[in-house]
């Protein structure tokens, strides 16, 4: 799978699964109404990208926004939430201690069952 293809698949899966939106997000009910803005999905979207594209490194800016990079190339499945150019250059590498339950659900949405089992095994 190519990185750009993974970004599109993740983005589409987020739109199909609005219930995976971060539950602690302020005004959660209003956020669900205002989709297709993907605010609140960046953490799990980046986790899924990181699983699908192993050479990708996760980044964040003060743990407020997450994305992945391969070298200097940014891959952000939730970039459509911004109406400005996000300052990715201000981010730092981060790490994920484990794949969250929400990210596992999103990964299942992106992949078929057999491929999913192989990835998380």
PDB file of C-alpha atoms in Angstrom:
ATOM      1  CA  UNK A   1       0.000   0.000   0.000  1.00  0.00           C
ATOM      2  CA  UNK A   2       1.248   3.468  -0.871  1.00  0.00           C
ATOM      3  CA  UNK A   3       1.160   6.265   1.753  1.00  0.00           C
ATOM      4  CA  UNK A   4      -1.248   8.469  -0.241  1.00  0.00           C
ATOM      5  CA  UNK A   5      -3.595   5.512  -0.682  1.00  0.00           C
ATOM      6  CA  UNK A   6      -3.480   4.840   3.073  1.00  0.00           C
ATOM      7  CA  UNK A   7      -4.334   8.493   3.815  1.00  0.00           C
ATOM      8  CA  UNK A   8      -7.425   8.329   1.601  1.00  0.00           C
ATOM      9  CA  UNK A   9      -8.573   4.986   3.005  1.00  0.00           C
ATOM     10  CA  UNK A  10      -8.202   6.246   6.581  1.00  0.00           C
ATOM     11  CA  UNK A  11     -10.004   9.495   5.806  1.00  0.00           C
ATOM     12  CA  UNK A  12     -12.922   7.626   4.225  1.00  0.00           C
ATOM     13  CA  UNK A  13     -13.089   5.220   7.178  1.00  0.00           C
ATOM     14  CA  UNK A  14     -13.248   8.154   9.631  1.00  0.00           C
ATOM     15  CA  UNK A  15     -16.204   9.582   7.723  1.00  0.00           C
ATOM     16  CA  UNK A  16     -17.958   6.187   7.884  1.00  0.00           C
ATOM     17  CA  UNK A  17     -17.341   5.781  11.622  1.00  0.00           C
ATOM     18  CA  UNK A  18     -18.166   9.109  13.339  1.00  0.00           C
ATOM     19  CA  UNK A  19     -18.805   7.247  16.594  1.00  0.00           C
ATOM     20  CA  UNK A  20     -15.022   6.769  16.882  1.00  0.00           C
ATOM     21  CA  UNK A  21     -14.583  10.511  17.394  1.00  0.00           C
ATOM     22  CA  UNK A  22     -12.711  11.278  20.598  1.00  0.00           C
ATOM     23  CA  UNK A  23     -15.463  11.236  23.245  1.00  0.00           C
ATOM     24  CA  UNK A  24     -13.834  13.872  25.433  1.00  0.00           C
ATOM     25  CA  UNK A  25     -13.883  16.423  22.649  1.00  0.00           C
ATOM     26  CA  UNK A  26     -15.754  19.574  23.726  1.00  0.00           C
ATOM     27  CA  UNK A  27     -19.298  19.812  22.362  1.00  0.00           C
ATOM     28  CA  UNK A  28     -19.155  16.256  21.051  1.00  0.00           C
ATOM     29  CA  UNK A  29     -22.722  16.319  19.737  1.00  0.00           C
ATOM     30  CA  UNK A  30     -22.065  19.524  17.803  1.00  0.00           C
ATOM     31  CA  UNK A  31     -18.855  18.050  16.370  1.00  0.00           C
ATOM     32  CA  UNK A  32     -20.740  15.043  15.004  1.00  0.00           C
ATOM     33  CA  UNK A  33     -23.198  17.350  13.271  1.00  0.00           C
ATOM     34  CA  UNK A  34     -20.429  19.419  11.670  1.00  0.00           C
ATOM     35  CA  UNK A  35     -18.615  16.510  10.034  1.00  0.00           C
ATOM     36  CA  UNK A  36     -16.920  16.169   7.486  1.00  0.00           C
ATOM     37  CA  UNK A  37     -14.479  18.076   9.648  1.00  0.00           C
ATOM     38  CA  UNK A  38     -12.241  15.342  11.072  1.00  0.00           C
ATOM     39  CA  UNK A  39     -11.218  17.179  14.231  1.00  0.00           C
ATOM     40  CA  UNK A  40     -10.935  14.654  17.045  1.00  0.00           C
ATOM     41  CA  UNK A  41      -9.706  11.810  14.810  1.00  0.00           C
ATOM     42  CA  UNK A  42      -6.040  12.780  14.374  1.00  0.00           C
ATOM     43  CA  UNK A  43      -4.627  10.476  17.069  1.00  0.00           C
ATOM     44  CA  UNK A  44      -6.283   7.275  15.876  1.00  0.00           C
ATOM     45  CA  UNK A  45      -5.892   8.175  12.190  1.00  0.00           C
ATOM     46  CA  UNK A  46      -2.158   8.610  12.739  1.00  0.00           C
ATOM     47  CA  UNK A  47      -1.966   5.349  14.674  1.00  0.00           C
ATOM     48  CA  UNK A  48      -3.643   3.491  11.812  1.00  0.00           C
ATOM     49  CA  UNK A  49      -1.362   5.133   9.240  1.00  0.00           C
ATOM     50  CA  UNK A  50       1.655   4.121  11.343  1.00  0.00           C
ATOM     51  CA  UNK A  51       0.466   0.481  11.336  1.00  0.00           C
ATOM     52  CA  UNK A  52      -0.251   0.454   7.596  1.00  0.00           C
ATOM     53  CA  UNK A  53       2.958   2.252   6.606  1.00  0.00           C
ATOM     54  CA  UNK A  54       5.690   0.940   8.952  1.00  0.00           C
ATOM     55  CA  UNK A  55       8.370   3.370   7.739  1.00  0.00           C
ATOM     56  CA  UNK A  56       6.206   6.314   8.870  1.00  0.00           C
ATOM     57  CA  UNK A  57       7.074   8.111  12.088  1.00  0.00           C
ATOM     58  CA  UNK A  58       4.357   9.686  14.244  1.00  0.00           C
ATOM     59  CA  UNK A  59       4.617  13.389  15.065  1.00  0.00           C
ATOM     60  CA  UNK A  60       2.651  15.789  17.219  1.00  0.00           C
ATOM     61  CA  UNK A  61       2.628  19.389  18.216  1.00  0.00           C
ATOM     62  CA  UNK A  62       2.258  19.505  21.994  1.00  0.00           C
ATOM     63  CA  UNK A  63      -0.062  16.486  21.757  1.00  0.00           C
ATOM     64  CA  UNK A  64      -2.734  18.780  20.305  1.00  0.00           C
ATOM     65  CA  UNK A  65      -2.502  17.453  16.768  1.00  0.00           C
ATOM     66  CA  UNK A  66      -0.992  14.236  15.367  1.00  0.00           C
ATOM     67  CA  UNK A  67       0.255  13.264  11.902  1.00  0.00           C
ATOM     68  CA  UNK A  68       2.895  11.002  10.358  1.00  0.00           C
ATOM     69  CA  UNK A  69       5.981  11.702   8.298  1.00  0.00           C
ATOM     70  CA  UNK A  70       8.281   9.761   6.065  1.00  0.00           C
ATOM     71  CA  UNK A  71      11.392  11.891   5.956  1.00  0.00           C
ATOM     72  CA  UNK A  72      10.170  15.441   5.392  1.00  0.00           C
ATOM     73  CA  UNK A  73       6.923  14.381   3.698  1.00  0.00           C
ATOM     74  CA  UNK A  74       3.839  14.913   5.870  1.00  0.00           C
ATOM     75  CA  UNK A  75       0.884  12.503   5.789  1.00  0.00           C
ATOM     76  CA  UNK A  76      -2.134  13.820   7.673  1.00  0.00           C
ATOM     77  CA  UNK A  77      -5.446  12.009   7.076  1.00  0.00           C
ATOM     78  CA  UNK A  78      -7.262  14.698   9.080  1.00  0.00           C
ATOM     79  CA  UNK A  79      -5.734  17.751   7.389  1.00  0.00           C
ATOM     80  CA  UNK A  80      -9.161  18.774   6.048  1.00  0.00           C
ATOM     81  CA  UNK A  81     -10.027  20.017   9.551  1.00  0.00           C
ATOM     82  CA  UNK A  82      -7.820  23.069   8.993  1.00  0.00           C
ATOM     83  CA  UNK A  83      -8.703  26.050   6.845  1.00  0.00           C
ATOM     84  CA  UNK A  84      -5.070  27.168   6.989  1.00  0.00           C
ATOM     85  CA  UNK A  85      -1.670  25.558   6.379  1.00  0.00           C
ATOM     86  CA  UNK A  86      -0.906  23.671   9.582  1.00  0.00           C
ATOM     87  CA  UNK A  87       2.582  24.431  11.023  1.00  0.00           C
ATOM     88  CA  UNK A  88       3.910  20.865  10.765  1.00  0.00           C
ATOM     89  CA  UNK A  89       7.463  22.211  11.057  1.00  0.00           C
ATOM     90  CA  UNK A  90       6.714  22.939  14.742  1.00  0.00           C
ATOM     91  CA  UNK A  91       6.046  19.274  15.524  1.00  0.00           C
ATOM     92  CA  UNK A  92       8.229  16.676  17.161  1.00  0.00           C
ATOM     93  CA  UNK A  93       8.502  12.930  16.823  1.00  0.00           C
ATOM     94  CA  UNK A  94       6.297  11.110  19.267  1.00  0.00           C
ATOM     95  CA  UNK A  95       5.539   7.482  19.982  1.00  0.00           C
ATOM     96  CA  UNK A  96       2.501   5.363  20.600  1.00  0.00           C
ATOM     97  CA  UNK A  97       2.636   3.006  23.582  1.00  0.00           C
ATOM     98  CA  UNK A  98      -0.049   0.774  22.049  1.00  0.00           C
ATOM     99  CA  UNK A  99      -2.804   0.764  19.480  1.00  0.00           C
ATOM    100  CA  UNK A 100      -5.930   2.173  21.146  1.00  0.00           C
ATOM    101  CA  UNK A 101      -9.267   0.391  20.968  1.00  0.00           C
ATOM    102  CA  UNK A 102     -10.648   3.169  18.757  1.00  0.00           C
ATOM    103  CA  UNK A 103      -7.645   2.832  16.422  1.00  0.00           C
ATOM    104  CA  UNK A 104      -8.174  -0.929  16.241  1.00  0.00           C
ATOM    105  CA  UNK A 105     -11.788  -0.334  15.205  1.00  0.00           C
ATOM    106  CA  UNK A 106     -10.698   2.186  12.584  1.00  0.00           C
ATOM    107  CA  UNK A 107      -8.053  -0.234  11.300  1.00  0.00           C
ATOM    108  CA  UNK A 108     -10.726  -2.932  10.944  1.00  0.00           C
ATOM    109  CA  UNK A 109     -12.795  -0.457   8.924  1.00  0.00           C
ATOM    110  CA  UNK A 110      -9.834   0.213   6.628  1.00  0.00           C
ATOM    111  CA  UNK A 111      -8.761  -3.415   6.186  1.00  0.00           C
ATOM    112  CA  UNK A 112     -10.594  -6.666   5.619  1.00  0.00           C
ATOM    113  CA  UNK A 113     -10.667  -9.126   8.529  1.00  0.00           C
ATOM    114  CA  UNK A 114      -7.783 -11.414   7.469  1.00  0.00           C
ATOM    115  CA  UNK A 115      -5.406  -8.550   6.690  1.00  0.00           C
ATOM    116  CA  UNK A 116      -6.292  -6.908   9.993  1.00  0.00           C
ATOM    117  CA  UNK A 117      -5.447 -10.066  11.966  1.00  0.00           C
ATOM    118  CA  UNK A 118      -2.060 -10.314  10.229  1.00  0.00           C
ATOM    119  CA  UNK A 119      -1.202  -6.660  11.002  1.00  0.00           C
ATOM    120  CA  UNK A 120      -1.956  -6.766  14.717  1.00  0.00           C
ATOM    121  CA  UNK A 121      -0.570 -10.249  15.408  1.00  0.00           C
TER     122      UNK A 121
END
